[in-house]
XYZ file of C-alpha atoms in Angstrom:
585
model
C -6.727 -40.606 2.889
C -6.209 -42.571 -0.114
C -7.854 -45.838 -0.698
C -5.647 -47.250 -3.525
C -3.272 -46.017 -6.530
C -2.997 -47.109 -10.005
C -0.150 -46.462 -12.811
C -0.312 -45.029 -16.267
C 2.306 -43.687 -19.012
C 0.553 -40.201 -19.774
C -2.233 -39.154 -17.343
C -4.316 -35.817 -19.112
C -6.779 -34.006 -16.662
C -9.064 -32.330 -18.721
C -10.980 -33.429 -21.693
C -11.701 -30.262 -23.384
C -10.100 -29.610 -26.983
C -6.424 -29.238 -25.623
C -6.624 -32.553 -23.766
C -8.555 -34.198 -26.218
C -6.043 -33.119 -29.602
C -3.490 -34.467 -26.954
C -4.580 -37.795 -26.404
C -5.284 -38.349 -29.906
C -2.327 -37.294 -30.840
C 0.097 -39.674 -28.004
C 1.409 -43.034 -30.048
C -0.929 -45.924 -29.510
C 1.619 -47.761 -28.135
C 1.455 -45.286 -24.801
C -1.060 -45.680 -22.260
C -2.929 -42.812 -21.796
C -5.341 -42.030 -18.749
C -7.951 -39.048 -19.417
C -9.350 -37.917 -16.310
C -12.847 -35.272 -16.658
C -14.905 -33.988 -13.912
C -17.713 -34.643 -16.323
C -18.984 -36.764 -18.965
C -16.929 -36.194 -22.079
C -17.513 -33.611 -24.017
C -16.964 -31.056 -21.078
C -15.387 -27.531 -19.978
C -15.339 -24.861 -22.387
C -14.421 -26.127 -25.626
C -18.235 -27.180 -26.786
C -19.254 -23.728 -26.076
C -16.970 -21.901 -28.076
C -18.871 -20.445 -31.056
C -16.127 -18.458 -32.978
C -13.428 -21.017 -34.451
C -9.705 -21.269 -35.717
C -7.546 -18.276 -36.713
C -5.489 -19.688 -39.485
C -3.881 -18.018 -43.007
C -5.512 -19.620 -45.920
C -6.216 -16.895 -48.217
C -4.059 -15.504 -50.996
C -4.976 -11.956 -49.599
C -3.806 -12.717 -46.041
C -0.405 -13.494 -44.664
C 1.408 -14.982 -41.643
C 2.902 -11.624 -40.832
C -0.225 -9.641 -40.917
C -1.317 -12.399 -38.634
C 1.371 -12.146 -36.090
C 0.772 -8.000 -35.999
C -2.953 -8.292 -35.114
C -2.217 -10.994 -32.548
C 0.889 -8.576 -31.384
C -1.366 -5.360 -31.552
C -4.639 -7.359 -29.889
C -2.177 -8.678 -26.843
C -0.763 -4.958 -26.026
C 2.699 -5.930 -27.245
C 3.132 -8.542 -24.529
C 2.789 -11.345 -26.143
C 6.197 -13.729 -26.510
C 6.868 -13.234 -30.354
C 8.668 -16.259 -30.821
C 5.663 -18.325 -29.100
C 3.376 -16.066 -31.838
C 5.119 -17.279 -34.245
C 5.654 -20.735 -33.526
C 1.821 -21.093 -33.165
C 0.468 -19.251 -35.780
C 2.831 -20.511 -38.366
C 1.316 -24.063 -37.217
C -1.956 -22.925 -37.737
C -3.048 -24.231 -41.416
C -1.429 -27.826 -40.260
C -3.818 -27.743 -37.147
C -6.919 -26.760 -39.610
C -5.597 -29.529 -41.822
C -5.363 -32.381 -38.535
C -9.327 -31.406 -37.745
C -10.475 -31.671 -41.478
C -8.891 -34.992 -41.455
C -10.716 -35.970 -38.099
C -13.921 -35.001 -40.262
C -14.888 -32.109 -38.518
C -17.176 -30.317 -40.394
C -16.100 -26.751 -41.053
C -17.972 -24.329 -43.092
C -17.411 -24.125 -47.024
C -18.490 -21.672 -50.044
C -20.463 -22.989 -52.727
C -17.245 -23.546 -54.992
C -16.240 -26.087 -52.192
C -13.085 -23.663 -50.259
C -13.287 -23.263 -46.435
C -15.415 -20.402 -45.571
C -13.720 -17.622 -43.624
C -14.877 -14.971 -41.467
C -13.616 -12.249 -39.237
C -13.619 -11.214 -35.986
C -12.812 -8.126 -33.843
C -9.057 -7.240 -33.958
C -8.410 -9.136 -37.260
C -7.120 -7.435 -40.504
C -8.597 -9.935 -42.994
C -11.106 -12.827 -42.754
C -8.978 -15.707 -41.511
C -11.520 -17.533 -39.318
C -12.834 -21.374 -40.261
C -15.754 -22.023 -38.554
C -18.597 -24.340 -38.090
C -21.450 -21.858 -38.234
C -21.408 -20.148 -35.108
C -20.930 -23.558 -33.078
C -17.472 -24.637 -34.091
C -16.525 -25.765 -30.472
C -19.406 -28.008 -30.355
C -18.979 -29.369 -34.023
C -15.563 -29.899 -33.087
C -15.613 -31.880 -29.923
C -18.774 -34.007 -31.428
C -16.491 -35.015 -34.253
C -13.517 -35.843 -32.084
C -15.128 -37.528 -28.962
C -16.101 -40.593 -30.511
C -12.582 -41.121 -32.212
C -11.408 -40.592 -28.648
C -14.001 -43.275 -27.187
C -12.552 -45.700 -29.940
C -8.480 -44.773 -29.112
C -7.558 -48.506 -27.955
C -4.384 -46.476 -26.089
C -6.682 -43.936 -23.841
C -8.889 -44.518 -20.919
C -11.094 -42.364 -19.827
C -12.585 -41.626 -16.388
C -15.093 -39.099 -16.245
C -16.198 -37.552 -12.462
C -12.636 -37.675 -11.275
C -11.341 -34.245 -9.535
C -7.487 -33.648 -9.220
C -6.811 -32.242 -5.616
C -3.365 -32.718 -5.233
C -0.184 -33.246 -7.341
C 2.404 -35.646 -6.065
C 6.058 -35.458 -6.498
C 8.698 -38.213 -6.627
C 11.985 -38.213 -4.587
C 13.701 -36.097 -7.625
C 10.984 -33.723 -7.193
C 9.324 -34.371 -10.578
C 5.718 -34.600 -10.734
C 4.938 -38.559 -10.643
C 1.226 -38.657 -9.399
C -1.886 -37.290 -8.741
C -4.535 -37.498 -5.908
C -7.902 -37.348 -7.064
C -11.475 -38.100 -5.883
C -13.824 -40.973 -7.906
C -17.386 -39.342 -7.766
C -17.985 -42.967 -9.030
C -16.943 -44.997 -6.568
C -16.472 -42.195 -3.808
C -12.929 -43.332 -3.126
C -9.751 -41.308 -3.091
C -6.887 -42.494 -5.296
C -3.336 -41.881 -6.114
C -2.504 -42.045 -10.360
C 1.180 -42.694 -10.816
C 2.291 -41.193 -13.827
C 5.593 -41.184 -16.198
C 3.782 -37.904 -17.519
C 1.295 -35.412 -15.908
C -0.586 -32.775 -18.163
C -2.698 -30.426 -16.976
C -5.811 -29.385 -19.468
C -8.090 -28.408 -16.840
C -9.108 -25.162 -18.647
C -10.231 -21.459 -17.430
C -10.862 -19.917 -14.424
C -13.900 -17.483 -15.749
C -16.243 -19.131 -13.187
C -14.430 -17.579 -10.160
C -16.532 -14.317 -10.984
C -20.221 -14.042 -10.561
C -20.948 -13.087 -14.410
C -19.019 -15.512 -16.900
C -19.243 -17.364 -19.957
C -17.473 -20.331 -18.800
C -18.883 -23.652 -17.886
C -19.476 -24.086 -13.848
C -16.461 -26.422 -13.613
C -13.845 -23.574 -14.989
C -12.680 -22.264 -11.414
C -9.029 -22.227 -12.074
C -7.738 -25.170 -9.763
C -5.399 -26.355 -12.494
C -3.362 -22.973 -11.751
C -3.363 -23.969 -7.829
C -2.445 -27.296 -8.060
C 0.461 -26.477 -10.400
C 1.528 -23.356 -8.167
C 1.743 -25.472 -5.006
C 4.352 -27.615 -6.217
C 6.606 -24.890 -7.259
C 5.214 -24.108 -11.497
C 5.673 -20.730 -12.388
C 2.355 -18.710 -12.938
C 2.517 -15.994 -15.304
C 0.321 -12.851 -16.448
C -2.905 -14.271 -14.372
C -4.260 -10.588 -14.394
C -4.911 -10.374 -17.885
C -8.754 -11.817 -17.823
C -10.694 -11.148 -20.800
C -14.185 -10.285 -21.026
C -16.220 -10.848 -23.725
C -18.164 -7.893 -24.404
C -21.620 -9.129 -25.842
C -22.961 -11.733 -23.938
C -26.460 -11.684 -23.984
C -27.991 -9.952 -21.300
C -31.644 -11.501 -20.726
C -33.185 -14.629 -18.234
C -31.476 -18.029 -18.342
C -27.955 -19.057 -18.395
C -25.157 -16.724 -19.988
C -24.852 -16.703 -23.488
C -22.137 -15.286 -25.608
C -23.048 -13.514 -29.234
C -19.986 -14.703 -31.046
C -17.291 -11.991 -32.287
C -18.615 -12.856 -35.809
C -21.676 -11.039 -35.713
C -19.652 -7.507 -35.227
C -17.066 -8.991 -37.764
C -19.850 -9.512 -40.255
C -20.889 -5.607 -39.553
C -22.916 -5.570 -36.292
C -23.633 -2.187 -34.351
C -23.456 -1.750 -30.804
C -26.155 1.008 -30.053
C -26.640 2.791 -26.931
C -30.637 3.328 -25.508
C -30.947 6.257 -27.986
C -29.948 3.957 -30.818
C -26.811 5.560 -31.843
C -23.584 3.790 -32.381
C -21.315 4.900 -29.959
C -17.781 2.434 -30.680
C -16.747 5.451 -33.038
C -16.404 7.964 -29.498
C -14.221 5.284 -28.330
C -11.865 3.452 -30.943
C -11.337 4.262 -34.459
C -12.073 0.664 -35.293
C -15.371 0.871 -33.600
C -16.883 -2.574 -32.994
C -13.926 -4.181 -34.676
C -11.523 -3.507 -32.103
C -10.174 -5.957 -29.689
C -12.443 -7.473 -26.844
C -10.353 -5.733 -23.905
C -11.536 -2.103 -25.681
C -14.998 -2.911 -26.748
C -15.534 -4.666 -22.884
C -14.660 -1.069 -21.197
C -16.299 1.121 -23.679
C -19.626 -1.001 -23.080
C -18.921 -0.854 -19.105
C -17.865 3.010 -19.484
C -21.010 3.573 -21.420
C -23.325 1.815 -19.331
C -22.121 3.698 -16.545
C -22.527 7.195 -18.260
C -26.465 5.888 -19.112
C -26.969 4.442 -15.646
C -27.932 1.219 -17.635
C -27.694 -2.625 -17.145
C -26.631 -3.437 -20.722
C -26.236 -2.034 -23.954
C -28.119 -3.416 -27.228
C -26.183 -5.231 -30.407
C -28.306 -4.554 -33.829
C -27.644 -7.095 -36.710
C -30.673 -6.948 -38.820
C -29.069 -5.058 -41.314
C -26.891 -8.484 -42.167
C -30.401 -10.069 -43.251
C -32.044 -12.824 -42.391
C -30.194 -15.249 -45.132
C -26.603 -14.523 -43.591
C -27.976 -14.981 -39.876
C -29.832 -17.997 -40.642
C -26.934 -19.509 -42.640
C -23.979 -18.314 -40.820
C -25.345 -17.593 -36.951
C -28.308 -20.384 -36.463
C -27.330 -20.932 -32.752
C -27.386 -17.309 -31.907
C -30.553 -16.844 -33.786
C -31.880 -19.806 -31.724
C -31.022 -18.929 -28.686
C -32.504 -15.447 -29.306
C -35.669 -16.969 -30.332
C -35.792 -19.131 -27.279
C -35.474 -16.033 -24.871
C -38.015 -14.250 -26.793
C -35.673 -12.148 -28.956
C -35.203 -12.325 -33.056
C -32.064 -11.457 -34.234
C -33.531 -10.693 -37.522
C -36.009 -8.090 -36.420
C -34.920 -6.841 -32.402
C -31.966 -5.187 -30.963
C -30.214 -7.509 -28.744
C -29.540 -6.723 -24.884
C -25.530 -7.229 -24.400
C -23.348 -6.732 -21.408
C -19.615 -8.009 -21.040
C -19.106 -11.209 -18.535
C -15.611 -12.941 -17.902
C -14.825 -15.024 -20.594
C -10.954 -15.955 -20.531
C -7.758 -16.245 -19.026
C -4.696 -14.840 -21.057
C -2.052 -15.957 -18.261
C -1.966 -19.494 -16.518
C 1.193 -22.022 -15.710
C 4.229 -20.441 -17.468
C 5.236 -22.983 -20.267
C 7.332 -23.859 -23.172
C 6.640 -24.611 -26.575
C 6.512 -28.261 -25.826
C 4.139 -27.676 -23.316
C 6.550 -28.171 -20.395
C 6.059 -26.218 -16.894
C 8.806 -25.130 -14.746
C 8.911 -28.578 -12.929
C 10.025 -31.840 -14.296
C 7.618 -33.904 -15.326
C 4.590 -31.600 -15.536
C 2.945 -30.210 -18.312
C 0.420 -27.855 -19.379
C -2.112 -27.045 -22.409
C -4.592 -25.154 -23.335
C -6.425 -22.091 -21.313
C -4.884 -23.620 -18.096
C -1.299 -22.704 -19.528
C 0.280 -19.552 -20.543
C 2.642 -19.636 -23.736
C 2.465 -16.504 -24.149
C 0.434 -16.289 -27.323
C -2.012 -14.387 -26.160
C 0.111 -11.725 -24.186
C -2.210 -9.317 -22.171
C -5.367 -9.551 -24.585
C -6.503 -12.748 -26.346
C -7.096 -12.210 -30.227
C -10.181 -13.593 -31.015
C -10.139 -17.099 -32.386
C -6.699 -17.834 -31.605
C -7.422 -19.912 -28.550
C -8.948 -23.216 -30.146
C -5.879 -23.016 -32.459
C -3.642 -22.904 -29.460
C -5.466 -25.916 -27.801
C -4.823 -27.941 -30.838
C -1.289 -26.963 -31.788
C 0.249 -27.179 -28.130
C -1.821 -30.597 -27.718
C 0.111 -32.088 -30.692
C 3.448 -30.269 -29.903
C 2.857 -31.777 -26.360
C 2.327 -35.396 -27.463
C 5.411 -34.981 -29.817
C 7.180 -33.792 -26.750
C 6.332 -36.781 -24.498
C 6.562 -39.334 -26.986
C 10.177 -38.246 -27.800
C 11.054 -38.357 -24.173
C 12.869 -40.938 -22.526
C 10.921 -43.202 -19.769
C 12.808 -42.507 -16.514
C 13.006 -45.239 -13.440
C 9.800 -44.231 -11.497
C 11.137 -43.505 -7.999
C 8.579 -43.232 -4.980
C 6.473 -40.348 -4.013
C 7.451 -37.982 -1.572
C 4.807 -38.114 1.825
C 1.765 -36.050 0.982
C 1.913 -32.374 2.399
C -1.702 -31.349 2.465
C -1.875 -27.700 1.371
C -5.698 -27.868 1.782
C -5.327 -28.221 5.804
C -2.027 -26.468 6.964
C -1.395 -22.964 6.639
C 1.920 -22.588 4.470
C 2.304 -23.419 0.835
C 5.780 -24.524 -1.056
C 8.175 -21.985 -0.397
C 9.258 -22.722 -3.927
C 5.983 -21.367 -5.384
C 6.745 -18.739 -7.847
C 4.682 -15.909 -9.670
C 6.028 -14.338 -13.039
C 4.499 -10.589 -14.700
C 6.334 -10.934 -17.162
C 8.299 -8.101 -19.401
C 7.014 -7.611 -22.944
C 10.276 -8.407 -24.133
C 10.968 -11.631 -22.343
C 10.464 -14.612 -23.662
C 7.980 -17.396 -21.891
C 10.995 -19.238 -20.754
C 12.053 -16.236 -18.728
C 14.912 -16.715 -16.440
C 14.708 -16.854 -12.639
C 15.480 -13.238 -12.351
C 11.893 -12.434 -14.056
C 10.030 -14.424 -11.382
C 9.495 -13.574 -7.844
C 10.184 -16.189 -5.290
C 7.142 -16.083 -2.588
C 7.608 -17.649 0.601
C 4.159 -18.070 1.813
C 3.204 -18.621 5.432
C 0.016 -17.654 7.183
C -0.581 -14.630 5.471
C -0.155 -16.297 2.001
C 2.993 -13.955 1.635
C 1.617 -10.509 0.640
C 5.079 -9.594 0.002
C 5.271 -10.996 -3.650
C 7.120 -8.647 -6.080
C 6.899 -8.922 -9.756
C 8.615 -7.173 -12.732
C 6.708 -5.297 -14.777
C 7.437 -3.264 -18.154
C 9.927 -0.126 -17.710
C 7.371 1.392 -20.488
C 4.182 -0.368 -20.105
C 1.429 0.347 -23.081
C -1.420 1.846 -20.741
C -3.847 0.855 -23.324
C -4.448 -0.103 -26.702
C -6.875 2.752 -26.722
C -5.690 6.228 -27.828
C -5.424 8.612 -25.263
C -8.586 10.189 -26.199
C -10.583 7.079 -25.691
C -8.958 5.935 -22.372
C -10.057 9.522 -21.160
C -13.434 8.941 -22.426
C -13.795 5.589 -20.426
C -12.118 6.929 -17.311
C -14.136 10.323 -17.388
C -17.425 8.220 -17.874
C -16.903 6.671 -15.124
C -15.751 9.056 -12.479
C -18.231 11.716 -13.716
C -21.232 9.141 -13.043
C -19.388 7.695 -9.773
C -22.528 8.774 -8.040
C -24.830 7.241 -10.396
C -23.106 3.881 -10.096
C -23.765 3.581 -6.320
C -27.760 3.824 -6.902
C -27.457 0.272 -8.919
C -24.136 -1.386 -7.207
C -26.206 -4.245 -6.379
C -26.927 -5.463 -9.946
C -23.820 -3.307 -11.615
C -21.302 -6.113 -12.833
C -18.332 -3.235 -13.175
C -18.271 -2.297 -9.431
C -15.054 -0.356 -9.177
C -14.503 -0.960 -5.521
C -14.164 2.139 -4.060
C -17.289 2.175 -1.977
C -17.083 1.949 1.847
C -20.015 -0.776 2.233
C -17.953 -2.972 0.236
C -15.884 -4.140 3.463
C -18.969 -6.478 4.616
C -17.584 -9.134 2.243
C -15.117 -10.249 5.194
C -18.094 -10.681 7.162
C -19.531 -13.479 4.746
C -17.972 -17.416 5.302
C -15.765 -18.405 2.996
C -18.100 -20.579 -0.134
C -17.753 -20.055 -4.079
C -20.685 -17.660 -4.362
C -19.366 -15.592 -1.966
C -15.853 -15.574 -3.894
C -17.438 -14.798 -7.152
C -19.320 -11.994 -6.026
C -15.891 -11.020 -4.015
C -13.988 -11.247 -7.591
C -16.749 -9.556 -9.382
C -16.956 -6.485 -7.359
C -13.203 -5.959 -6.784
C -11.132 -7.992 -9.407
C -13.518 -7.597 -12.651
C -13.521 -5.785 -15.431
C -12.521 -2.429 -13.814
C -9.841 -2.091 -10.897
C -8.318 -0.008 -8.423
C -6.081 -0.556 -5.383
C -8.368 0.123 -2.890
C -10.638 -2.884 -4.026
C -7.551 -5.129 -4.869
C -6.522 -4.588 -1.229
C -9.967 -5.132 0.099
C -9.577 -8.611 -1.862
C -6.662 -9.849 -0.779
C -7.777 -9.217 2.874
C -10.768 -11.025 2.604
C -9.142 -13.849 0.712
C -6.482 -14.151 3.690
C -9.103 -14.265 6.013
C -11.185 -16.792 4.238
C -8.148 -18.873 3.996
C -7.399 -18.955 7.680
C -10.947 -19.620 8.394
C -10.948 -23.196 6.034
C -7.763 -23.950 7.249
C -9.223 -24.613 11.006
C -11.992 -27.025 9.482
C -11.681 -30.764 9.459
C -10.368 -32.523 5.923
C -13.183 -32.827 3.418
C -13.524 -32.344 -0.258
C -15.309 -29.440 -0.353
C -12.906 -27.720 1.599
C -9.817 -29.115 -0.613
C -11.690 -27.734 -3.671
C -12.430 -24.392 -2.243
C -8.873 -24.275 -0.908
C -7.627 -24.552 -4.570
C -10.016 -21.795 -5.638
C -9.049 -19.474 -2.933
C -5.418 -19.524 -4.207
C -5.982 -19.394 -7.806
C -8.115 -16.174 -6.774
C -5.595 -14.652 -4.600
C -2.981 -15.384 -7.238
C -4.939 -13.523 -9.534
C -5.593 -10.723 -7.230
C -1.945 -10.251 -6.182
C -0.758 -10.034 -9.896
C -3.497 -7.352 -10.381
C -2.518 -5.529 -7.543
C 1.194 -5.774 -8.971
C 0.643 -4.332 -11.949
C -0.215 -0.796 -11.040
C -0.492 0.315 -14.927
C -2.980 -0.583 -16.781
C -2.275 -3.105 -19.898
C -4.214 -4.935 -22.270
C -7.447 -6.638 -20.330
C -5.587 -5.177 -16.903
C -7.436 -1.929 -16.401
C -6.634 0.124 -13.183
C -8.846 3.259 -12.807
C -6.293 4.511 -10.757
């Protein structure tokens, strides 16, 4: 299938902020190849509205940032990873400033700090309300001028290749420019492929965020951790056109969530009201929507004032005006959408996975920072900190003699996947470098190994909500179950309890069908029956595509199905609610 091969020292797959930070931080003496599926800047990074969380004020402290992160993550985070990454935050901000990133400043020249949900202090550095775009616009030209970095766009990674020692030493790709398959040999392979939010029908992510990086790593035996924790952004604009999220900072600055009567409802669910972490706000909105029989709630920021909105939220203001909404005068319709994957490929604090030669950084990785629910603006921070840390680890590593690649076994055209694959459903008290006893080994045959066993906390926290608030969510859903049936076709938050959902197995495997399945059964609100239904359908689809002739579409869809299966299996294996994972049963 391959038409040729090339060689490089460091191969980075993904050119978002994590991959870019890594490439720019590697020594100029190393030859680096940076692959992306689209022209740079691409991926989710340019779409990030918030900023980077860092302790830069005398009124703040590292211990408080750590506590906020642990609280938002439902005490499921790796404490060492949290401390290590947050401690490096000021240096990460300084690195961006050295790279001429135009972060907002106050009138006296100090960095402007804003506050977002879950943060107890103002600590978010930002560039208006389009921080990701500003960062990538500043870094992209520097990347283009870096003599040691070769950028290759419109390339799709299809298979990781191992050498005779079992280390990852190459990648099979498809180049959409040349329409050729190719193998790239490398001393170090880094996955920076981003998230998996576009496996859902309603997502804030770019269409390319389909989780293939997780499947690529899993197929060569890398441990996957905490994949069940998918964060839904609570305030996505509910209007015609592409999904657009309204930054957390709008609520951090005092924005209110209203029901259709114009009443603030968040105090009914959590004492922190609109400043509660994202998982709580998202579930509260979903519950309230069911209670009202509506497809959205309202965000009211009029009282912030026209000057504040124009100065700090110009992107949100502009986007609203394009949709016929004026944030200075109107309530804005909002609803949750899939936004961020808190889990991913398990790594240490140098980006190393459990497979030699393979690294992972950014959203595709799981350092243990986010736990069961990401604290706002910790993700861009993690991209920069871990990109730089991984570059340092690669630069320090000894170059080994290259050995021959083992023959490729194309997992997309067979019904079995590597028996060394593992999934880690981590215990909150374990570290990110869990022992093998905390991982489950799955021998995956034609039925995808439905006997995966995962460990969980002996005493997991059911939710960050108070017991009363959690009951309010569940009662609102149960009490309005009949009403939900009436608008199931348009409701993004179906709990998978209705009998007519079994028709999904009759649909042929396709990306649109997969997105609808994940939205319906593995979304914001989950239950056992819906998750079993999703696994049955995914198993059926995998069997169907394994019988098709090999093709590019078949190989990419197979990767997407693998990641969807891993996510669904992880959600099923955690029977109790925790953080962003919410079980109705």
